[in-house]
């Protein structure tokens, strides 16, 4: 009974490129929360370099160099090849071929204008972390009850923003969970459950989980 949702999602993905061009490369690097503006400038230069090399080699950027390596370089930027070689998880073949380019990217990041930090980079409070975890559990329950992979519905960041804005009574129109079939599948019910105590339960029927709304 979910064919219309599947077709809508297929149409959306067919229109998408393989990359999210609405974001700069550094904005797709995971784990930048709490970094300073200058560290983010370093991440930006490294991410631009990584994307260019990955695109030339027809590789996903993270397959070329992991995000955690970029973050380590941004927090403790190397100034020579010897220090680069000491960075954990730095691939030796990549170092042999691109050490000069990586050091040049770090030099550009050091002299670049610091990136202004925003709410996206700030560390959430403990209460917000708990709210995110609860919203994630709720999303997983709704997805399982509908027979949908939770990862298709939303990623952690989407849920984190959803929980934060809902708690603050702010508009959710731009959130992926309130767009198209995702709104019908989970977003609307999640919002009602968080804000007004709506209920849903998971039942085991005919050998599989089923969602029951109240």
Coordinates of C-alpha atoms in Angstrom, one line a residue:
X1 CA 0.0 0.0 0.0
X2 CA 3.0 2.3 -0.1
X3 CA 3.5 2.5 -3.8
X4 CA 2.6 6.2 -4.1
X5 CA 5.3 7.1 -1.5
X6 CA 7.8 4.9 -3.3
X7 CA 7.1 6.5 -6.6
X8 CA 7.4 10.0 -5.1
X9 CA 10.7 9.1 -3.6
X10 CA 12.0 7.6 -6.8
X11 CA 11.0 10.8 -8.7
X12 CA 12.8 12.9 -6.1
X13 CA 16.0 10.9 -6.4
X14 CA 15.9 10.9 -10.2
X15 CA 15.9 14.7 -10.1
X16 CA 18.8 14.9 -7.6
X17 CA 22.4 14.9 -8.6
X18 CA 24.8 12.6 -6.7
X19 CA 25.8 15.6 -4.6
X20 CA 24.0 18.2 -2.6
X21 CA 25.0 21.3 -4.5
X22 CA 23.1 23.6 -2.2
X23 CA 25.9 23.0 0.4
X24 CA 29.5 23.8 0.3
X25 CA 31.9 20.8 0.6
X26 CA 32.8 21.7 4.2
X27 CA 29.2 21.7 5.2
X28 CA 29.0 18.1 4.3
X29 CA 31.8 17.2 6.7
X30 CA 30.5 15.4 9.7
X31 CA 31.6 16.3 13.3
X32 CA 32.3 20.0 12.9
X33 CA 30.1 21.0 15.9
X34 CA 31.9 23.1 18.4
X35 CA 34.8 24.0 16.1
X36 CA 36.1 27.6 16.0
X37 CA 35.7 29.8 13.0
X38 CA 39.3 29.4 12.0
X39 CA 39.2 25.6 12.3
X40 CA 36.1 25.7 10.1
X41 CA 38.1 27.7 7.5
X42 CA 40.7 25.0 7.5
X43 CA 38.0 22.3 7.1
X44 CA 36.6 24.3 4.2
X45 CA 39.9 24.5 2.3
X46 CA 40.6 20.8 2.9
X47 CA 37.1 19.8 1.9
X48 CA 37.4 21.8 -1.4
X49 CA 40.6 20.1 -2.2
X50 CA 39.2 16.6 -1.3
X51 CA 36.1 17.2 -3.5
X52 CA 38.2 18.2 -6.5
X53 CA 40.5 15.2 -6.2
X54 CA 37.6 12.8 -5.6
X55 CA 35.6 14.1 -8.5
X56 CA 38.6 13.8 -10.8
X57 CA 39.0 10.2 -9.7
X58 CA 35.3 9.4 -9.8
X59 CA 35.3 8.6 -6.1
X60 CA 33.1 9.5 -3.1
X61 CA 35.0 12.2 -1.1
X62 CA 35.0 10.1 2.1
X63 CA 36.4 7.1 0.2
X64 CA 39.4 9.3 -0.7
X65 CA 39.9 10.7 2.8
X66 CA 37.8 10.2 5.9
X67 CA 36.0 13.1 7.6
X68 CA 37.9 12.4 10.9
X69 CA 41.2 13.0 9.2
X70 CA 40.0 16.3 7.9
X71 CA 38.9 17.3 11.4
X72 CA 42.2 16.2 12.9
X73 CA 44.1 18.3 10.4
X74 CA 41.9 21.3 11.1
X75 CA 42.4 21.0 14.9
X76 CA 46.1 20.4 14.6
X77 CA 47.2 21.6 11.2
X78 CA 50.5 20.2 10.1
X79 CA 53.2 22.4 8.6
X80 CA 55.4 19.7 7.0
X81 CA 55.2 16.3 5.5
X82 CA 56.6 14.6 8.6
X83 CA 53.8 15.9 10.7
X84 CA 51.2 14.8 8.0
X85 CA 52.6 11.3 8.2
X86 CA 51.8 11.2 11.9
X87 CA 48.1 11.9 11.4
X88 CA 46.0 8.9 12.3
X89 CA 44.3 7.1 9.4
X90 CA 46.1 9.2 6.8
X91 CA 46.4 6.9 3.8
X92 CA 50.1 6.5 2.8
X93 CA 49.4 6.5 -1.0
X94 CA 47.4 9.7 -0.7
X95 CA 50.2 11.3 1.4
X96 CA 52.8 10.2 -1.1
X97 CA 50.9 11.8 -4.0
X98 CA 49.2 14.8 -2.5
X99 CA 51.3 16.0 0.6
X100 CA 52.2 19.2 -1.1
X101 CA 48.6 20.0 -2.0
X102 CA 47.3 19.2 1.5
X103 CA 49.9 21.5 3.0
X104 CA 48.9 24.2 0.6
X105 CA 45.2 23.8 1.6
X106 CA 46.2 24.1 5.2
X107 CA 48.2 27.3 4.5
X108 CA 45.1 28.8 2.8
X109 CA 43.0 27.9 5.7
X110 CA 45.3 29.5 8.2
X111 CA 45.2 32.8 6.4
X112 CA 41.5 32.7 5.4
X113 CA 38.8 34.7 7.1
X114 CA 37.3 32.7 10.0
X115 CA 33.9 31.2 9.2
X116 CA 31.1 32.7 11.3
X117 CA 29.8 29.9 13.5
X118 CA 26.0 29.4 13.5
X119 CA 23.5 27.3 15.3
X120 CA 24.3 24.5 12.9
X121 CA 27.8 24.2 14.4
X122 CA 27.0 24.9 18.0
X123 CA 26.9 22.0 20.4
X124 CA 23.3 21.1 21.5
X125 CA 22.5 21.3 25.2
X126 CA 22.0 18.1 27.3
X127 CA 18.2 18.6 27.1
X128 CA 18.4 19.0 23.3
X129 CA 20.5 15.8 23.1
X130 CA 17.9 13.9 25.0
X131 CA 15.1 15.3 22.9
X132 CA 17.0 14.3 19.7
X133 CA 17.5 10.7 21.0
X134 CA 13.8 10.5 21.9
X135 CA 12.7 11.8 18.5
X136 CA 15.0 9.3 16.8
X137 CA 13.4 6.5 18.7
X138 CA 10.0 7.8 17.8
X139 CA 11.0 8.0 14.1
X140 CA 12.4 4.4 14.2
X141 CA 9.1 3.2 15.7
X142 CA 7.0 4.8 13.1
X143 CA 9.2 3.7 10.3
X144 CA 9.3 0.1 11.5
X145 CA 5.5 0.1 12.0
X146 CA 5.1 1.2 8.4
X147 CA 7.7 -1.2 7.0
X148 CA 10.1 1.6 5.9
X149 CA 13.8 1.8 6.5
X150 CA 14.3 4.6 9.1
X151 CA 17.3 5.8 7.2
X152 CA 15.2 6.6 4.1
X153 CA 12.9 8.8 6.2
X154 CA 15.5 11.1 7.8
X155 CA 19.1 11.4 9.0
X156 CA 20.1 12.3 12.5
X157 CA 20.6 15.9 11.6
X158 CA 17.1 16.3 10.2
X159 CA 15.7 14.8 13.3
X160 CA 17.8 16.9 15.6
X161 CA 16.6 20.1 13.9
X162 CA 13.0 18.8 13.9
X163 CA 13.1 18.2 17.6
X164 CA 14.7 21.5 18.4
X165 CA 12.3 23.6 16.3
X166 CA 9.3 21.7 17.6
X167 CA 10.3 22.3 21.2
X168 CA 10.7 26.0 20.4
X169 CA 7.4 26.3 18.6
X170 CA 9.1 27.4 15.4
X171 CA 8.0 26.6 11.8
X172 CA 9.0 23.3 10.3
X173 CA 8.0 23.8 6.7
X174 CA 11.6 23.5 5.4
X175 CA 12.4 20.4 7.3
X176 CA 12.6 17.2 5.2
X177 CA 10.3 15.4 7.6
X178 CA 7.5 17.8 6.8
X179 CA 7.9 17.5 3.0
X180 CA 5.9 15.3 0.7
X181 CA 5.4 11.6 1.6
X182 CA 7.6 11.9 4.7
X183 CA 5.2 14.3 6.3
X184 CA 2.4 11.8 5.8
X185 CA 4.5 8.8 6.8
X186 CA 6.0 10.3 10.0
X187 CA 6.4 14.1 10.3
X188 CA 2.8 15.0 11.0
X189 CA 2.3 12.3 13.6
X190 CA 5.7 13.0 15.2
X191 CA 4.8 16.7 15.6
X192 CA 1.4 15.8 17.1
X193 CA 2.9 13.3 19.5
X194 CA 5.6 15.8 20.7
X195 CA 3.3 18.8 21.0
X196 CA -0.1 17.5 21.9
X197 CA 0.3 14.0 23.2
X198 CA -1.1 12.1 20.3
X199 CA -0.5 8.4 20.6
X200 CA 0.6 5.5 18.4
X201 CA 1.5 1.9 19.2
X202 CA 3.4 -0.9 17.6
X203 CA 1.5 -4.2 17.3
X204 CA 2.7 -7.6 16.0
X205 CA 0.2 -8.8 13.4
X206 CA 0.5 -11.7 11.0
X207 CA 4.2 -12.1 11.7
X208 CA 5.2 -8.4 11.2
X209 CA 5.0 -5.1 13.1
X210 CA 2.0 -2.8 12.4
X211 CA 1.5 0.8 13.4
X212 CA -1.7 1.7 15.2
X213 CA -2.6 5.3 15.7
X214 CA -5.0 6.6 18.4

